[in-house]
Each structure stands twice: as C-alpha cells, then as structure tokens.
Tab-separated table of C-alpha atoms in Angstrom:
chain	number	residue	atom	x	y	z
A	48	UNK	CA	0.000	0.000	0.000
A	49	UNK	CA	1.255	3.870	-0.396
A	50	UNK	CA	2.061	6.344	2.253
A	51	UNK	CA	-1.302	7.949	2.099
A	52	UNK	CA	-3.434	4.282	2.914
A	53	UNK	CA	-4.899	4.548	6.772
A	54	UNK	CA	-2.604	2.205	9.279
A	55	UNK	CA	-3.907	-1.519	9.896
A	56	UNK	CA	-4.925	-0.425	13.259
A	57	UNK	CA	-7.461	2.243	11.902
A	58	UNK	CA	-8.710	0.141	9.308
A	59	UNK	CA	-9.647	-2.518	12.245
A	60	UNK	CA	-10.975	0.562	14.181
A	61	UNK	CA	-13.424	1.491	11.100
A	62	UNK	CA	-14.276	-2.104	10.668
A	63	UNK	CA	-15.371	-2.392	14.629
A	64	UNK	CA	-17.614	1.062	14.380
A	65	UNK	CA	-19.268	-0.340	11.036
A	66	UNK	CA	-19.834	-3.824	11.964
A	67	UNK	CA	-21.722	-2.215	15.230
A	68	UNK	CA	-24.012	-0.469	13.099
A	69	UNK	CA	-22.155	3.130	13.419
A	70	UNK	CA	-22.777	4.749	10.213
A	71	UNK	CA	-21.881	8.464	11.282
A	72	UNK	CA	-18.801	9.865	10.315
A	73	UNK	CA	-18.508	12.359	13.449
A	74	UNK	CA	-16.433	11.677	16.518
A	75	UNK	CA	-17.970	10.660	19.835
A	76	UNK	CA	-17.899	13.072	22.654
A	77	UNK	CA	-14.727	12.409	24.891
A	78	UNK	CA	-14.879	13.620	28.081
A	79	UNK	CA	-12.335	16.167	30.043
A	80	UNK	CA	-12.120	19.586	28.729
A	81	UNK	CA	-12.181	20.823	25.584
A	82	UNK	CA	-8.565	21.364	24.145
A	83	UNK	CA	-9.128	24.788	23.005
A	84	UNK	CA	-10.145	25.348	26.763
A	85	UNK	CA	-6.822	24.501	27.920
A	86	UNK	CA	-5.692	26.519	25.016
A	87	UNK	CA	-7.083	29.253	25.793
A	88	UNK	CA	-5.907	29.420	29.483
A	89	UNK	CA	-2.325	28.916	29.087
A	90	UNK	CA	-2.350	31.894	26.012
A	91	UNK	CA	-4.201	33.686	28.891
A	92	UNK	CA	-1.443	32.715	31.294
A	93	UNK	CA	1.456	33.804	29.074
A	94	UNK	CA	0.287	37.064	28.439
A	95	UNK	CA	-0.291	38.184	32.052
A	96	UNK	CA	3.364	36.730	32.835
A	97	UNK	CA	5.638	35.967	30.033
A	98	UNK	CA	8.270	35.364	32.482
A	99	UNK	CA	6.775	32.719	34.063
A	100	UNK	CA	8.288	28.819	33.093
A	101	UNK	CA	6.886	26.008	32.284
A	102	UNK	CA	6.301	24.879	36.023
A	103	UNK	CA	4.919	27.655	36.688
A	104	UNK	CA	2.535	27.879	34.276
A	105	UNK	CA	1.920	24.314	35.210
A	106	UNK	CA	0.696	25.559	38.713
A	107	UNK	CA	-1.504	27.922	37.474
A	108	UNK	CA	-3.385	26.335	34.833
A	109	UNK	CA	-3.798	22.823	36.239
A	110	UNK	CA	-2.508	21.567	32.048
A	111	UNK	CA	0.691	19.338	32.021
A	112	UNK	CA	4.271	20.534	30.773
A	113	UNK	CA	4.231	18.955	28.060
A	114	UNK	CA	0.789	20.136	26.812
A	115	UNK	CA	1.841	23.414	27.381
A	116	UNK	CA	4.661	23.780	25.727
A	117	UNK	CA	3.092	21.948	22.535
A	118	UNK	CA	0.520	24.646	23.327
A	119	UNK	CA	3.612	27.315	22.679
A	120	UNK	CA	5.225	25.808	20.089
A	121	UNK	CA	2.137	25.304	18.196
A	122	UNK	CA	1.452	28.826	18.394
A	123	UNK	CA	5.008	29.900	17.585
A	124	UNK	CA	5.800	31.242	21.320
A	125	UNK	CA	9.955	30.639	22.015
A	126	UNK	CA	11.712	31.138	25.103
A	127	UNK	CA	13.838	34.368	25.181
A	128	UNK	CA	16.107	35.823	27.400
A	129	UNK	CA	15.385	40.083	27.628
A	130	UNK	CA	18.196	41.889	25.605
A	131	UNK	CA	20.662	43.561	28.441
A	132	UNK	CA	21.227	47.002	27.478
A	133	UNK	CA	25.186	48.079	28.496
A	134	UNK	CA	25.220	51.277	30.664
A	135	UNK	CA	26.840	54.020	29.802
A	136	UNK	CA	29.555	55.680	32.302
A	137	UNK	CA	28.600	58.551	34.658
A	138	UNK	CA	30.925	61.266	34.754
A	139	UNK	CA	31.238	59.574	38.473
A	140	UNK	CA	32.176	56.467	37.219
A	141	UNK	CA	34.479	57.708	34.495
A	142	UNK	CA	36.482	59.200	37.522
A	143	UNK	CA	36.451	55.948	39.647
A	144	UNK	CA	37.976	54.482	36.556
A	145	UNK	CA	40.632	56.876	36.241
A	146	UNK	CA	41.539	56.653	39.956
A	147	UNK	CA	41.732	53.029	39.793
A	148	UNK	CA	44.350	53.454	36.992
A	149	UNK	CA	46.094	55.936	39.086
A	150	UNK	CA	46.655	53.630	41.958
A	151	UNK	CA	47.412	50.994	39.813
A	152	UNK	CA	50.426	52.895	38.550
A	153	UNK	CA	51.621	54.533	41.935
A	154	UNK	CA	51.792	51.404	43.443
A	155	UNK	CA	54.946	50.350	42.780
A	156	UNK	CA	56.830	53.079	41.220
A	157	UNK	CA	60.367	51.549	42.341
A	158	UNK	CA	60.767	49.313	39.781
A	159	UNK	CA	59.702	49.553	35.854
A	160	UNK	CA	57.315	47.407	35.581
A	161	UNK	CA	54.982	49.601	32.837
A	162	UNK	CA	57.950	49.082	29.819
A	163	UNK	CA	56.794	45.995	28.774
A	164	UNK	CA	52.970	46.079	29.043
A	165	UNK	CA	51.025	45.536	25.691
A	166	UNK	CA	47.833	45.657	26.216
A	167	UNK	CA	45.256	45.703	29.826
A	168	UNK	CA	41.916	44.925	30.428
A	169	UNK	CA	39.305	44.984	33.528
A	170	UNK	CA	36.681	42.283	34.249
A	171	UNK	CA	34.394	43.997	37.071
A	172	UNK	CA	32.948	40.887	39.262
A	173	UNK	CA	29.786	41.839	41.003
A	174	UNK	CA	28.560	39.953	44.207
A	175	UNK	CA	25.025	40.927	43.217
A	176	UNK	CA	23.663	38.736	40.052
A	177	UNK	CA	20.429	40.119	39.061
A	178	UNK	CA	18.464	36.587	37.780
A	179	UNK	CA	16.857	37.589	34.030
A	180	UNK	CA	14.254	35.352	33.165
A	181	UNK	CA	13.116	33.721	30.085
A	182	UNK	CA	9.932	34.996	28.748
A	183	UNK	CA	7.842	33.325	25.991
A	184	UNK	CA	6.909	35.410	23.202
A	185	UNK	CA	5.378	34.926	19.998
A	186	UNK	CA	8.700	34.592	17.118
A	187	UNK	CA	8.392	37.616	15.410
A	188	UNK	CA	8.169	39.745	18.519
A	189	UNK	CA	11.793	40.616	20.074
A	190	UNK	CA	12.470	40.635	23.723
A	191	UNK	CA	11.589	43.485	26.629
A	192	UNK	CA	15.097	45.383	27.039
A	193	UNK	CA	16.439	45.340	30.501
A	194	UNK	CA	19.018	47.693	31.518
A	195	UNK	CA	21.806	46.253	33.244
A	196	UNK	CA	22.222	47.391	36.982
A	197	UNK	CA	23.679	50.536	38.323
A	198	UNK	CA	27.503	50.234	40.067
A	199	UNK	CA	26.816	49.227	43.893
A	200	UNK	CA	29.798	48.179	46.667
A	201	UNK	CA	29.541	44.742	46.409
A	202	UNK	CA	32.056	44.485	43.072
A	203	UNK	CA	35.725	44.267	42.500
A	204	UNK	CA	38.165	44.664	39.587
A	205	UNK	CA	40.505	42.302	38.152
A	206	UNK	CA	42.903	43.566	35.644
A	207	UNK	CA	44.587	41.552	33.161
A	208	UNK	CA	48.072	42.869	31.761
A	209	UNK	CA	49.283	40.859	28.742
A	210	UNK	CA	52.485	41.183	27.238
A	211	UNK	CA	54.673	39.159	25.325
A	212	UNK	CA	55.782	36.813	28.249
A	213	UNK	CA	51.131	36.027	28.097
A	214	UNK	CA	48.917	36.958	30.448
A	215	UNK	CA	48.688	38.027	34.011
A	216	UNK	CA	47.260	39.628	36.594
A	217	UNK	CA	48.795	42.230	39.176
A	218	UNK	CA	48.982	39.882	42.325
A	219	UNK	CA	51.089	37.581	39.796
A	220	UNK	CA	52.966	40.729	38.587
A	221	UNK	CA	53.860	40.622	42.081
A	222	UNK	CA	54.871	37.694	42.899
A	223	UNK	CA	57.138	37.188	39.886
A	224	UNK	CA	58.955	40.594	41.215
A	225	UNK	CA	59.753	38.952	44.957
C-alpha cells in the first residue's frame, strides 16, 4: 500500500464502528475539557506573565508541561532571554575608573614594571547577580530590554596585563617581582 493508505490499526478501528451499526462519520464526545479550553488558558497565562516557566505555568493552569509547551510551540511562542542594554559611564564612574588606573600605577613606582605592558583589560565581578528570566513570546516579537544594573559596593576589579611573556594579573605581577 502507499504512504497515504490509513494504518492496519485504523482500518480494524473502522471495521469495529461499522460492523456495530455506526454509520456516522462524526467523533464521539470524549470527556475532560475541551482542548481549546486549555488553550485558551495557558495563552491567557502567558500574556499576564511571560516570564513565568513552564512549572509555573503548570501551577496555574492545572494543564501538564508537556501540553503546554506543545501549546507554545504550536502557536510559535519561544523562550527568550530580555536583551541587556550596556550602561553608559557617569561622569562619576568615568572618575572611579581613572583613579583606579592611578593607583594601579603609583603602586609600585620603584621598579619599571609599565615598559613591557602591551595591552590591559578589567573584568568587574559583582557579588550581586540580578536573575533575568526567560519569557515566551510569539517569534516575530523581540524581547523586553532590561538595563543592566547601576555600580553598587559589592564588586571588585581584576585587571589583566598581557604582554609578550602572556597573560597576568597584578597579584602575579607581584609575585614574579619577589
């Protein structure tokens, strides 16, 4: 048979409903609720919160996980982080950068150790990691911006000097001197 003929197993079906007498094409009321119910709820669900995730969606709607996320995927909903926009330096800031530098350079002023540097960056590490949530949007739709969080004390710079003897950091700097 070709790749359009109905399966053995719905033939047998068709066979059982005719043979019973079962001449109506329609299907027979199943019971539960209807899917576009469920449908319907979860769409409702996403739009109030599209943060929310999957388990918490499950919570709130009383569907399965996996129902709704065929739910979203049917409707063309994808997870999505929000974009992060980069702040832009305060004159403040700007200054705290500068002193940094300063003290970085006055710090050990007895030998030359700024002849040989190439290149230096600065990774800020901040104690306080906002948490940014997925959010489930339809595909054509692009994410909520979030702007990334102000400076606060709990953060500290590393810088990275890199030369032509690699990469280090100033505590290393340091060590190689003693």
């Amino acid at each position: 048979m070709g790749s359009t003929a109905p399966s053995h197993a719905t033939c047998y079906s068709w066979y059982g409903r005719f043979s019973r007498r079962e001449i109506h094409l329609d299907e027979a009321p199943r019971s539960g609720r209807p899917c576009s119910t469920e449908t319907d709820i979860v769409l409702a669900s996403v739009r109030n919160n599209p943060s929310q995730s999957l388990r918490e969606m499950e919570r709130t709607t009383s569907a399965p996980r996996s129902t709704i996320h065929d739910i979203l995927r049917r409707r063309r909903f994808r997870a999505a982080l929000p974009a992060v926009i980069p702040h832009t330096l305060t004159e403040s800031e700007r200054w705290v950068r500068v002193d940094v530098c300063r003290k970085l350079l006055d710090r050990k002023q007895t030998v030359v150790w700024t002849g040989f540097f190439i290149a230096q960056d600065e990774k800020w590490i901040s104690y306080e990691n906002p948490h940014t949530k997925l959010q489930w949007l339809p595909i054509d739709i692009r994410p909520v911006t979030v702007a990334k969080h102000g400076a606060h004390n709990k953060e500290e710079v590393i810088s990275f000097f890199f030369c032509s003897a690699g990469c280090f950091t100033m505590r290393s700097y340091m060590r190689m001197l003693l």
